[in-house]
Amino acid sequence: GQNIDQPTEMTATEGAIVQINCTYQTSGFNGLFWYQQHAGEAPTFLSYNVLDGLEEKGRFSSFLSRSKGYSYLLLKELQMKDSASYLCAVRGSGNTPLVFGKGTRLSVIA
Amino acid sequence: DGGITQSPKYLFRKEGQNVTLSCEQNLNHDAMYWYRQDPGQGLRLIYYSQIVNDFQKGDIAEGYSVSREKKESFPLTVTSAQKNPTAFYLCASSFREIHQPQHFGDGTRLSIL
């Protein structure tokens, strides 16, 4: 089976840094994806990791440890517009569809 | 502009009726997917298709049907057999390479009258 866990909700202050964790157990692994979803809107792609280490893209970075089945999304210099749900998704064996976690709802407060 | 178009944005259905949700993409993507999103449940896979005239069931296919007659189109029919159809439905598409992300349409919100 496949299992992806993320915290349900987080709150952080504008200008701060927040780390959203994701742990996974899947049969096979062909990469981990992070998406951002504002309420009532489509998820938008943020990052992809398939090798261990940190991938940086502007204010957002994503880290992967395959041996630990663990990833995190790091958001720096938080802005109010970063208030959204962040979805962790894994591609298992072969070219199978992404399996999504339930998402972490991030609230950025002044 | 290239993208994925879902229509309509809001849809209402009477009990016992079938309803079809449209999904069209002009990104030349090979694969297309339908997900359902309920509050607190995340995205759950209904059906997917990796090539024209072929599709596979996802985790929650009961009460749904699809077709893939054209590369650009992957309509989803919610049948009367689906007992709890009220949800946000998201269509996605991607290239077939495993590192390629899935891109999503804006979704259709289906409600039962």
Short mmCIF file of C-alpha atoms in Angstrom, two decimals:
data_model
loop_
_atom_site.label_atom_id
_atom_site.label_comp_id
_atom_site.label_asym_id
_atom_site.label_seq_id
_atom_site.Cartn_x
_atom_site.Cartn_y
_atom_site.Cartn_z
CA GLY A 1 0.00 0.00 0.00
CA GLN A 2 0.90 3.64 -0.10
CA ASN A 3 0.74 6.14 2.74
CA ILE A 4 1.62 9.82 2.75
CA ASP A 5 1.46 11.89 5.94
CA GLN A 6 1.55 15.66 6.40
CA PRO A 7 0.44 17.90 9.26
CA THR A 8 -3.12 19.10 8.81
CA GLU A 9 -2.61 22.75 9.69
CA MET A 10 0.22 25.19 10.42
CA THR A 11 0.35 28.86 11.28
CA ALA A 12 3.33 31.17 10.74
CA THR A 13 4.06 34.87 10.86
CA GLU A 14 4.60 37.11 7.87
CA GLY A 15 8.32 37.42 7.08
CA ALA A 16 9.21 34.22 8.93
CA ILE A 17 10.36 30.79 7.69
CA VAL A 18 8.15 27.70 7.83
CA GLN A 19 8.95 24.04 7.17
CA ILE A 20 6.19 21.65 6.07
CA ASN A 21 7.07 17.99 6.51
CA CYS A 22 5.95 14.97 4.53
CA THR A 23 6.63 11.31 5.24
CA TYR A 24 5.78 8.56 2.80
CA GLN A 25 5.68 4.79 2.46
CA THR A 26 5.22 3.63 -1.13
CA SER A 27 5.85 0.60 -3.25
CA GLY A 28 8.52 1.94 -5.57
CA PHE A 29 9.67 5.55 -5.79
CA ASN A 30 10.05 7.74 -8.85
CA GLY A 31 9.97 11.16 -7.27
CA LEU A 32 8.18 13.48 -4.86
CA PHE A 33 6.25 16.55 -5.93
CA TRP A 34 5.02 19.57 -3.98
CA TYR A 35 1.97 21.58 -5.04
CA GLN A 36 0.34 24.76 -3.75
CA GLN A 37 -3.44 25.05 -3.73
CA HIS A 38 -5.36 28.20 -2.83
CA ALA A 39 -8.90 27.62 -1.60
CA GLY A 40 -11.27 26.71 -4.44
CA GLU A 41 -8.52 26.75 -7.04
CA ALA A 42 -6.39 24.24 -8.92
CA PRO A 43 -3.17 22.89 -7.42
CA THR A 44 -0.08 24.42 -9.01
CA PHE A 45 3.26 22.64 -9.27
CA LEU A 46 6.06 23.90 -7.01
CA SER A 47 8.92 21.40 -6.99
CA TYR A 48 10.17 17.92 -7.83
CA ASN A 49 12.78 15.82 -6.00
CA VAL A 50 14.01 12.40 -7.03
CA LEU A 51 17.55 12.45 -5.60
CA ASP A 52 18.51 13.12 -1.97
CA GLY A 53 19.23 16.70 -1.10
CA LEU A 54 17.89 20.21 -1.32
CA GLU A 55 16.41 21.88 -4.39
CA GLU A 56 16.10 25.66 -4.13
CA LYS A 57 13.75 27.78 -6.22
CA GLY A 58 13.48 31.36 -5.06
CA ARG A 59 11.74 31.62 -1.69
CA PHE A 60 10.78 27.93 -1.82
CA SER A 61 13.11 24.96 -1.24
CA SER A 62 12.36 21.25 -1.09
CA PHE A 63 14.40 18.51 0.55
CA LEU A 64 14.32 14.75 0.10
CA SER A 65 15.76 11.82 2.05
CA ARG A 66 14.86 8.58 0.28
CA SER A 67 16.29 6.34 3.00
CA LYS A 68 14.04 8.00 5.58
CA GLY A 69 10.99 8.37 3.34
CA TYR A 70 10.95 12.04 4.23
CA SER A 71 10.64 15.38 2.51
CA TYR A 72 10.06 18.95 3.54
CA LEU A 73 9.05 22.16 1.83
CA LEU A 74 10.73 25.28 3.20
CA LEU A 75 9.11 28.66 2.63
CA LYS A 76 11.19 31.75 3.42
CA GLU A 77 10.19 35.40 3.84
CA LEU A 78 6.57 34.42 4.20
CA GLN A 79 3.96 36.62 2.57
CA MET A 80 0.22 36.75 3.16
CA LYS A 81 -0.35 35.31 -0.32
CA ASP A 82 1.44 32.13 0.80
CA SER A 83 -1.64 31.23 2.84
CA ALA A 84 -2.77 28.08 1.03
CA SER A 85 -2.75 24.31 1.24
CA TYR A 86 0.50 22.54 0.36
CA LEU A 87 0.18 19.07 -1.11
CA CYS A 88 2.87 16.40 -1.04
CA ALA A 89 2.57 13.80 -3.81
CA VAL A 90 4.62 10.73 -4.67
CA ARG A 91 5.06 8.81 -7.91
CA GLY A 92 5.51 5.15 -7.06
CA SER A 93 6.67 2.42 -9.37
CA GLY A 94 6.74 3.02 -13.12
CA ASN A 95 4.84 5.91 -14.59
CA THR A 96 1.86 5.62 -12.27
CA PRO A 97 -0.34 8.59 -11.31
CA LEU A 98 0.69 10.72 -8.37
CA VAL A 99 -0.56 9.71 -4.94
CA PHE A 100 -1.37 12.75 -2.82
CA GLY A 101 -1.23 13.39 0.89
CA LYS A 102 -4.18 15.17 2.49
CA GLY A 103 -2.40 18.51 2.37
CA THR A 104 -1.20 21.02 4.97
CA ARG A 105 -3.23 24.20 5.34
CA LEU A 106 -0.84 27.07 6.05
CA SER A 107 -2.12 30.33 7.52
CA VAL A 108 0.21 33.32 7.40
CA ILE A 109 -0.64 35.95 10.01
CA ALA A 110 0.57 39.53 10.41
CA ASP B 1 -2.72 30.00 -24.46
CA GLY B 2 -1.98 26.38 -23.61
CA GLY B 3 -3.83 24.85 -20.73
CA ILE B 4 -6.43 22.53 -19.32
CA THR B 5 -10.05 23.59 -19.51
CA GLN B 6 -12.73 22.13 -17.31
CA SER B 7 -16.36 22.99 -17.75
CA PRO B 8 -18.65 23.91 -16.23
CA LYS B 9 -17.15 25.49 -13.11
CA TYR B 10 -20.29 24.76 -11.07
CA LEU B 11 -22.74 21.95 -11.77
CA PHE B 12 -25.94 20.90 -10.07
CA ARG B 13 -27.48 17.48 -10.42
CA LYS B 14 -30.78 16.02 -9.37
CA GLU B 15 -30.76 12.68 -7.65
CA GLY B 16 -30.88 9.80 -10.15
CA GLN B 17 -29.35 11.78 -13.03
CA ASN B 18 -26.10 11.11 -14.82
CA VAL B 19 -23.90 14.13 -15.49
CA THR B 20 -20.77 14.57 -17.62
CA LEU B 21 -17.84 16.80 -16.71
CA SER B 22 -15.71 18.07 -19.56
CA CYS B 23 -11.90 18.21 -19.62
CA GLU B 24 -9.92 19.45 -22.63
CA GLN B 25 -6.19 20.10 -22.90
CA ASN B 26 -4.09 21.65 -25.66
CA LEU B 27 -0.70 20.92 -24.10
CA ASN B 28 -0.12 17.81 -26.23
CA HIS B 29 0.03 15.77 -23.03
CA ASP B 30 -0.23 12.01 -23.37
CA ALA B 31 -1.73 11.20 -19.98
CA MET B 32 -4.90 12.53 -18.37
CA TYR B 33 -6.36 12.02 -14.91
CA TRP B 34 -9.48 12.65 -12.85
CA TYR B 35 -9.28 13.31 -9.12
CA ARG B 36 -11.95 14.01 -6.56
CA GLN B 37 -11.29 16.34 -3.63
CA ASP B 38 -13.38 16.36 -0.45
CA PRO B 39 -12.69 18.48 2.63
CA GLY B 40 -9.98 16.88 4.75
CA GLN B 41 -9.54 14.00 2.28
CA GLY B 42 -6.96 15.23 -0.18
CA LEU B 43 -7.04 14.26 -3.84
CA ARG B 44 -8.25 10.75 -4.65
CA LEU B 45 -7.76 9.20 -8.10
CA ILE B 46 -10.91 8.20 -10.00
CA TYR B 47 -9.62 7.20 -13.47
CA TYR B 48 -6.58 7.83 -15.60
CA SER B 49 -5.55 7.34 -19.21
CA GLN B 50 -2.02 7.17 -20.56
CA ILE B 51 -2.95 6.76 -24.21
CA VAL B 52 -5.94 7.26 -26.49
CA ASN B 53 -8.59 4.51 -26.30
CA ASP B 54 -7.17 3.14 -23.07
CA PHE B 55 -7.90 3.98 -19.42
CA GLN B 56 -7.51 2.45 -15.97
CA LYS B 57 -9.51 2.61 -12.76
CA GLY B 58 -8.12 4.53 -9.85
CA ASP B 59 -8.85 4.09 -6.16
CA ILE B 60 -12.49 5.26 -6.24
CA ALA B 61 -13.83 4.38 -9.71
CA GLU B 62 -17.20 2.98 -8.61
CA GLY B 63 -20.07 5.08 -9.90
CA TYR B 64 -17.95 6.85 -12.52
CA SER B 65 -17.14 6.24 -16.20
CA VAL B 66 -14.73 7.82 -18.68
CA SER B 67 -13.75 7.73 -22.35
CA ARG B 68 -10.60 8.75 -24.19
CA GLU B 69 -11.47 8.95 -27.87
CA LYS B 70 -9.19 11.91 -28.54
CA LYS B 71 -5.81 12.85 -27.06
CA GLU B 72 -7.15 16.25 -26.06
CA SER B 73 -10.30 15.14 -24.26
CA PHE B 74 -11.09 13.01 -21.21
CA PRO B 75 -14.72 13.47 -20.10
CA LEU B 76 -15.93 12.04 -16.78
CA THR B 77 -19.50 10.83 -16.28
CA VAL B 78 -20.85 10.74 -12.75
CA THR B 79 -23.58 8.13 -12.81
CA SER B 80 -26.59 7.71 -10.56
CA ALA B 81 -24.72 4.79 -8.97
CA GLN B 82 -22.34 7.23 -7.29
CA LYS B 83 -23.99 7.63 -3.89
CA ASN B 84 -22.13 10.71 -2.70
CA PRO B 85 -21.19 12.75 -5.77
CA THR B 86 -20.98 16.18 -4.13
CA ALA B 87 -17.30 17.14 -4.42
CA PHE B 88 -14.70 19.23 -6.22
CA TYR B 89 -13.53 17.39 -9.36
CA LEU B 90 -10.08 18.09 -10.78
CA CYS B 91 -8.77 17.02 -14.16
CA ALA B 92 -5.03 16.84 -14.75
CA SER B 93 -2.68 15.99 -17.59
CA SER B 94 1.02 15.31 -18.06
CA PHE B 95 3.68 14.05 -20.40
CA ARG B 96 4.51 10.38 -19.87
CA GLU B 97 8.07 10.81 -18.57
CA ILE B 98 8.18 9.98 -14.87
CA HIS B 99 9.77 13.27 -13.83
CA GLN B 100 7.02 15.32 -15.45
CA PRO B 101 4.49 16.92 -13.09
CA GLN B 102 0.76 16.70 -13.51
CA HIS B 103 -0.90 20.01 -14.38
CA PHE B 104 -4.44 20.72 -13.24
CA GLY B 105 -7.52 22.39 -14.61
CA ASP B 106 -9.53 24.85 -12.51
CA GLY B 107 -11.97 22.19 -11.35
CA THR B 108 -15.72 21.59 -11.40
CA ARG B 109 -17.74 21.79 -8.22
CA LEU B 110 -20.66 19.33 -8.37
CA SER B 111 -23.60 19.64 -6.00
CA ILE B 112 -26.76 17.56 -5.56
CA LEU B 113 -30.08 19.39 -5.57
#
